[in-house]
Amino acid sequence: MKGNEQSGISRKDFVKQFSLGLGALGTGVFFPNMLSANFVEGTTLNPKKVLVIGAGLSGLAAAWELKNSGHQVTLIEARSRPGGRVSTIREPFADGLYAEEGAAAYSSSYTHALKFINEFGLEKIPLAFPDTAITYHLNGNIINVKPGETVNWPYNLTAEEQELGPMGLVQKYILNTLPNEIGMPHMWDKAPLIHLDQISLEEYLKKQGASEGAVKLIKNTQWFAEVPGSTSGLSMAVSDSGLFMGGTPFILKGGNDSLPRELAKSMKDNINYNTVVSKIYDDGNKVIVSARQDGRIKDFTADKVVATFPLKVLENIDFKPSLSPEKKKAIKDIPVINLTRTYVQVDSPFWMENNVSGMAFTDLPVGNITPIVNSNGISDKPAILESIVAGPSAPRLESQDKEKTITRMKSEMKKLYPDIGEHFMKGHVKGWSTDPYALGGPSWPAPGDVTSHLRNLQEPHGNIHFAGEHTSILRSTMEGALRSGVRAAKEIHENV
């Protein structure tokens, strides 16, 4: 969610908002912050020449830690910018408008992110609750829910479930039932957390007594429940409930890419952009990385390599010697969740005239909708309605012409905002499965995947170390990416 700056929310107000079904929120109420930071310590007496592949958050964190510890670091990045899937777009929007193509929010529980955010003095903007109605399109019904209003949710729910609403259901069936260890990600491979990997989010909800209708309501209103039957209960518990919802969510003023841009700026002399890696050869003494840079093949040589390719890109890299069968299987088997984001710019936030927030949760092909307004909240300036479609339908959207996607999403939005055609200016589409340097959204382990594959994803391959959110129990988060980069840096620094 996005909104104007606010100082925080009291427990009383939080519980009140829970009953409104506003979607996932960082709370800082139910879970203590047990996510301790663990960075590289000391300056090396035996500096290594390290090549970091990828200038996303994981690569930037690894490079930062290694450089500050005395190692000789070079970063190579396929794109012309840093950040990877942390991507803030400012074009083609009107002046003052920007939107996030990738990672949507940080949390005050993100210890590693906070270290870097504070290091660069970046301004945090807490996410605010809308003070006008949120729109729901569920099971053929359109409902505008005002703050404090009780509504009839259009599913077969128990009387208690009806009273609770979407976030009340999350509180009852998830937050109140998970073990305290969800705030201790290092405990992921021990009881009681490890047992959660054997069941899906949907199975977990039903074990706690959730009705079929409650599962559907949670699915259509919560970002982490898009594919409840294919989501590891462990990943949901640690990454979504214990981490993100264990703190207050916020965005960075000027865009979430402010963090990777500042990290990259501090290492600008160490970064090579527009450099696409194809082969990595480790002869036991040094590593040779072959890449295409400005249309020509260029080889980079290093003592150690940190590889931060996204999962589906990693499948296409030629490693010699070949990766272990266990690592290959892990790379192939771990799913990613595909995301298509469509941005419809309008000449003004016209929905305000009807006393609705512009935010919508739906079971329509348009997915969920977030309003993005001028940072000063000026009502007569252009604004954006952003559609987020996640899961199996996203790649199908991306396979068609972008103008067709914009037209279709605008048509779906018209069911919620009948006047949108009169205000439409332009559109933009970001499909992550068609992005050649991502080939999909973040990792999304299914039941059993964490137990079977996480250790193999983390394991070094000779002089090649691996990082990325998919190598962290904190999957699909910026914090997970940062921590994975620090972990890879520590492996190199402490074993030189």
JSON list of C-alpha atoms in Angstrom, two decimals, residues 235-353:
[
{"chain": "A", "resi": 235, "resn": "SER", "atom": "CA", "xyz": [8.15, -19.41, 3.78]},
{"chain": "A", "resi": 236, "resn": "MET", "atom": "CA", "xyz": [4.89, -17.70, 4.62]},
{"chain": "A", "resi": 237, "resn": "ALA", "atom": "CA", "xyz": [5.54, -17.90, 8.35]},
{"chain": "A", "resi": 238, "resn": "VAL", "atom": "CA", "xyz": [9.11, -16.58, 8.39]},
{"chain": "A", "resi": 239, "resn": "SER", "atom": "CA", "xyz": [9.25, -14.23, 5.40]},
{"chain": "A", "resi": 240, "resn": "ASP", "atom": "CA", "xyz": [5.76, -12.74, 5.38]},
{"chain": "A", "resi": 241, "resn": "SER", "atom": "CA", "xyz": [4.40, -13.05, 8.92]},
{"chain": "A", "resi": 242, "resn": "GLY", "atom": "CA", "xyz": [7.56, -13.02, 11.03]},
{"chain": "A", "resi": 243, "resn": "LEU", "atom": "CA", "xyz": [9.62, -10.58, 8.99]},
{"chain": "A", "resi": 244, "resn": "PHE", "atom": "CA", "xyz": [7.51, -8.15, 6.98]},
{"chain": "A", "resi": 245, "resn": "MET", "atom": "CA", "xyz": [4.52, -8.07, 9.30]},
{"chain": "A", "resi": 246, "resn": "GLY", "atom": "CA", "xyz": [6.81, -7.96, 12.33]},
{"chain": "A", "resi": 247, "resn": "GLY", "atom": "CA", "xyz": [7.55, -4.30, 11.69]},
{"chain": "A", "resi": 248, "resn": "THR", "atom": "CA", "xyz": [6.08, -1.12, 10.27]},
{"chain": "A", "resi": 249, "resn": "PRO", "atom": "CA", "xyz": [6.18, -0.98, 6.45]},
{"chain": "A", "resi": 250, "resn": "PHE", "atom": "CA", "xyz": [7.66, 2.02, 4.72]},
{"chain": "A", "resi": 251, "resn": "ILE", "atom": "CA", "xyz": [8.89, 3.27, 1.37]},
{"chain": "A", "resi": 252, "resn": "LEU", "atom": "CA", "xyz": [11.82, 5.55, 0.58]},
{"chain": "A", "resi": 253, "resn": "LYS", "atom": "CA", "xyz": [11.24, 9.14, -0.40]},
{"chain": "A", "resi": 254, "resn": "GLY", "atom": "CA", "xyz": [11.96, 9.52, -4.08]},
{"chain": "A", "resi": 255, "resn": "GLY", "atom": "CA", "xyz": [11.59, 5.80, -4.77]},
{"chain": "A", "resi": 256, "resn": "ASN", "atom": "CA", "xyz": [12.71, 2.47, -3.35]},
{"chain": "A", "resi": 257, "resn": "ASP", "atom": "CA", "xyz": [15.62, 2.40, -5.79]},
{"chain": "A", "resi": 258, "resn": "SER", "atom": "CA", "xyz": [17.22, 5.18, -3.74]},
{"chain": "A", "resi": 259, "resn": "LEU", "atom": "CA", "xyz": [18.99, 2.49, -1.71]},
{"chain": "A", "resi": 260, "resn": "PRO", "atom": "CA", "xyz": [20.61, 0.54, -4.57]},
{"chain": "A", "resi": 261, "resn": "ARG", "atom": "CA", "xyz": [21.44, 3.80, -6.35]},
{"chain": "A", "resi": 262, "resn": "GLU", "atom": "CA", "xyz": [23.26, 5.14, -3.30]},
{"chain": "A", "resi": 263, "resn": "LEU", "atom": "CA", "xyz": [25.10, 1.86, -2.80]},
{"chain": "A", "resi": 264, "resn": "ALA", "atom": "CA", "xyz": [26.10, 1.85, -6.46]},
{"chain": "A", "resi": 265, "resn": "LYS", "atom": "CA", "xyz": [27.17, 5.49, -6.35]},
{"chain": "A", "resi": 266, "resn": "SER", "atom": "CA", "xyz": [29.56, 4.72, -3.52]},
{"chain": "A", "resi": 267, "resn": "MET", "atom": "CA", "xyz": [31.15, 2.02, -5.69]},
{"chain": "A", "resi": 268, "resn": "LYS", "atom": "CA", "xyz": [30.84, 3.67, -9.09]},
{"chain": "A", "resi": 269, "resn": "ASP", "atom": "CA", "xyz": [34.46, 3.03, -9.98]},
{"chain": "A", "resi": 270, "resn": "ASN", "atom": "CA", "xyz": [33.96, -0.69, -9.38]},
{"chain": "A", "resi": 271, "resn": "ILE", "atom": "CA", "xyz": [30.87, -1.30, -11.55]},
{"chain": "A", "resi": 272, "resn": "ASN", "atom": "CA", "xyz": [30.65, -2.37, -15.20]},
{"chain": "A", "resi": 273, "resn": "TYR", "atom": "CA", "xyz": [27.11, -2.00, -16.61]},
{"chain": "A", "resi": 274, "resn": "ASN", "atom": "CA", "xyz": [25.66, -3.55, -19.79]},
{"chain": "A", "resi": 275, "resn": "THR", "atom": "CA", "xyz": [27.76, -6.65, -19.18]},
{"chain": "A", "resi": 276, "resn": "VAL", "atom": "CA", "xyz": [25.90, -9.93, -19.76]},
{"chain": "A", "resi": 277, "resn": "VAL", "atom": "CA", "xyz": [27.52, -13.09, -18.39]},
{"chain": "A", "resi": 278, "resn": "SER", "atom": "CA", "xyz": [27.26, -16.39, -20.23]},
{"chain": "A", "resi": 279, "resn": "LYS", "atom": "CA", "xyz": [30.04, -18.66, -18.90]},
{"chain": "A", "resi": 280, "resn": "ILE", "atom": "CA", "xyz": [31.85, -19.13, -15.58]},
{"chain": "A", "resi": 281, "resn": "TYR", "atom": "CA", "xyz": [34.96, -21.34, -15.47]},
{"chain": "A", "resi": 282, "resn": "ASP", "atom": "CA", "xyz": [36.70, -22.24, -12.22]},
{"chain": "A", "resi": 283, "resn": "ASP", "atom": "CA", "xyz": [40.09, -23.94, -12.73]},
{"chain": "A", "resi": 284, "resn": "GLY", "atom": "CA", "xyz": [40.64, -24.36, -8.99]},
{"chain": "A", "resi": 285, "resn": "ASN", "atom": "CA", "xyz": [42.98, -21.41, -8.65]},
{"chain": "A", "resi": 286, "resn": "LYS", "atom": "CA", "xyz": [41.09, -18.62, -10.38]},
{"chain": "A", "resi": 287, "resn": "VAL", "atom": "CA", "xyz": [37.69, -18.03, -11.93]},
{"chain": "A", "resi": 288, "resn": "ILE", "atom": "CA", "xyz": [37.24, -16.78, -15.49]},
{"chain": "A", "resi": 289, "resn": "VAL", "atom": "CA", "xyz": [33.90, -15.16, -16.30]},
{"chain": "A", "resi": 290, "resn": "SER", "atom": "CA", "xyz": [32.99, -14.65, -19.95]},
{"chain": "A", "resi": 291, "resn": "ALA", "atom": "CA", "xyz": [30.56, -11.84, -20.73]},
{"chain": "A", "resi": 292, "resn": "ARG", "atom": "CA", "xyz": [29.31, -9.71, -23.61]},
{"chain": "A", "resi": 293, "resn": "GLN", "atom": "CA", "xyz": [30.02, -6.03, -23.08]},
{"chain": "A", "resi": 294, "resn": "ASP", "atom": "CA", "xyz": [29.12, -3.42, -25.69]},
{"chain": "A", "resi": 295, "resn": "GLY", "atom": "CA", "xyz": [28.77, -6.12, -28.35]},
{"chain": "A", "resi": 296, "resn": "ARG", "atom": "CA", "xyz": [32.13, -7.75, -27.65]},
{"chain": "A", "resi": 297, "resn": "ILE", "atom": "CA", "xyz": [33.16, -10.76, -25.57]},
{"chain": "A", "resi": 298, "resn": "LYS", "atom": "CA", "xyz": [35.21, -9.83, -22.53]},
{"chain": "A", "resi": 299, "resn": "ASP", "atom": "CA", "xyz": [36.75, -12.12, -19.92]},
{"chain": "A", "resi": 300, "resn": "PHE", "atom": "CA", "xyz": [37.04, -11.18, -16.24]},
{"chain": "A", "resi": 301, "resn": "THR", "atom": "CA", "xyz": [39.41, -13.03, -13.92]},
{"chain": "A", "resi": 302, "resn": "ALA", "atom": "CA", "xyz": [39.11, -13.25, -10.14]},
{"chain": "A", "resi": 303, "resn": "ASP", "atom": "CA", "xyz": [40.11, -15.34, -7.14]},
{"chain": "A", "resi": 304, "resn": "LYS", "atom": "CA", "xyz": [36.50, -15.57, -6.03]},
{"chain": "A", "resi": 305, "resn": "VAL", "atom": "CA", "xyz": [33.10, -14.91, -7.61]},
{"chain": "A", "resi": 306, "resn": "VAL", "atom": "CA", "xyz": [29.75, -14.02, -6.05]},
{"chain": "A", "resi": 307, "resn": "ALA", "atom": "CA", "xyz": [26.95, -14.98, -8.45]},
{"chain": "A", "resi": 308, "resn": "THR", "atom": "CA", "xyz": [23.60, -13.30, -7.79]},
{"chain": "A", "resi": 309, "resn": "PHE", "atom": "CA", "xyz": [21.63, -14.27, -10.91]},
{"chain": "A", "resi": 310, "resn": "PRO", "atom": "CA", "xyz": [17.87, -14.67, -10.38]},
{"chain": "A", "resi": 311, "resn": "LEU", "atom": "CA", "xyz": [16.85, -18.33, -10.32]},
{"chain": "A", "resi": 312, "resn": "LYS", "atom": "CA", "xyz": [15.60, -18.70, -13.88]},
{"chain": "A", "resi": 313, "resn": "VAL", "atom": "CA", "xyz": [18.57, -16.79, -15.29]},
{"chain": "A", "resi": 314, "resn": "LEU", "atom": "CA", "xyz": [20.92, -19.00, -13.29]},
{"chain": "A", "resi": 315, "resn": "GLU", "atom": "CA", "xyz": [19.58, -22.01, -15.22]},
{"chain": "A", "resi": 316, "resn": "ASN", "atom": "CA", "xyz": [21.03, -20.55, -18.44]},
{"chain": "A", "resi": 317, "resn": "ILE", "atom": "CA", "xyz": [24.58, -19.93, -17.20]},
{"chain": "A", "resi": 318, "resn": "ASP", "atom": "CA", "xyz": [27.29, -22.35, -18.39]},
{"chain": "A", "resi": 319, "resn": "PHE", "atom": "CA", "xyz": [29.38, -23.45, -15.38]},
{"chain": "A", "resi": 320, "resn": "LYS", "atom": "CA", "xyz": [32.62, -25.42, -15.69]},
{"chain": "A", "resi": 321, "resn": "PRO", "atom": "CA", "xyz": [33.02, -27.64, -13.84]},
{"chain": "A", "resi": 322, "resn": "SER", "atom": "CA", "xyz": [29.32, -28.33, -13.90]},
{"chain": "A", "resi": 323, "resn": "LEU", "atom": "CA", "xyz": [27.20, -27.57, -10.86]},
{"chain": "A", "resi": 324, "resn": "SER", "atom": "CA", "xyz": [26.35, -30.48, -8.60]},
{"chain": "A", "resi": 325, "resn": "PRO", "atom": "CA", "xyz": [23.21, -32.47, -9.45]},
{"chain": "A", "resi": 326, "resn": "GLU", "atom": "CA", "xyz": [21.68, -31.29, -6.15]},
{"chain": "A", "resi": 327, "resn": "LYS", "atom": "CA", "xyz": [22.24, -27.61, -6.96]},
{"chain": "A", "resi": 328, "resn": "LYS", "atom": "CA", "xyz": [20.96, -28.06, -10.52]},
{"chain": "A", "resi": 329, "resn": "LYS", "atom": "CA", "xyz": [17.81, -29.71, -9.20]},
{"chain": "A", "resi": 330, "resn": "ALA", "atom": "CA", "xyz": [17.29, -26.94, -6.66]},
{"chain": "A", "resi": 331, "resn": "ILE", "atom": "CA", "xyz": [17.64, -24.25, -9.34]},
{"chain": "A", "resi": 332, "resn": "LYS", "atom": "CA", "xyz": [15.22, -26.08, -11.63]},
{"chain": "A", "resi": 333, "resn": "ASP", "atom": "CA", "xyz": [12.63, -27.06, -9.01]},
{"chain": "A", "resi": 334, "resn": "ILE", "atom": "CA", "xyz": [12.17, -23.89, -6.94]},
{"chain": "A", "resi": 335, "resn": "PRO", "atom": "CA", "xyz": [9.22, -21.97, -8.41]},
{"chain": "A", "resi": 336, "resn": "VAL", "atom": "CA", "xyz": [9.07, -18.23, -8.92]},
{"chain": "A", "resi": 337, "resn": "ILE", "atom": "CA", "xyz": [5.91, -16.17, -8.68]},
{"chain": "A", "resi": 338, "resn": "ASN", "atom": "CA", "xyz": [5.30, -14.22, -11.85]},
{"chain": "A", "resi": 339, "resn": "LEU", "atom": "CA", "xyz": [4.19, -10.61, -11.62]},
{"chain": "A", "resi": 340, "resn": "THR", "atom": "CA", "xyz": [2.68, -8.27, -14.20]},
{"chain": "A", "resi": 341, "resn": "ARG", "atom": "CA", "xyz": [2.21, -4.65, -13.21]},
{"chain": "A", "resi": 342, "resn": "THR", "atom": "CA", "xyz": [0.14, -2.33, -15.36]},
{"chain": "A", "resi": 343, "resn": "TYR", "atom": "CA", "xyz": [0.09, 1.41, -14.73]},
{"chain": "A", "resi": 344, "resn": "VAL", "atom": "CA", "xyz": [-2.79, 3.54, -15.97]},
{"chain": "A", "resi": 345, "resn": "GLN", "atom": "CA", "xyz": [-2.06, 7.27, -15.74]},
{"chain": "A", "resi": 346, "resn": "VAL", "atom": "CA", "xyz": [-5.10, 9.52, -15.46]},
{"chain": "A", "resi": 347, "resn": "ASP", "atom": "CA", "xyz": [-5.39, 13.28, -15.45]},
{"chain": "A", "resi": 348, "resn": "SER", "atom": "CA", "xyz": [-6.44, 13.44, -11.78]},
{"chain": "A", "resi": 349, "resn": "PRO", "atom": "CA", "xyz": [-7.38, 11.16, -8.88]},
{"chain": "A", "resi": 350, "resn": "PHE", "atom": "CA", "xyz": [-10.99, 11.39, -9.95]},
{"chain": "A", "resi": 351, "resn": "TRP", "atom": "CA", "xyz": [-12.08, 8.59, -7.61]},
{"chain": "A", "resi": 352, "resn": "MET", "atom": "CA", "xyz": [-11.71, 10.99, -4.70]},
{"chain": "A", "resi": 353, "resn": "GLU", "atom": "CA", "xyz": [-14.90, 12.72, -5.84]}
]
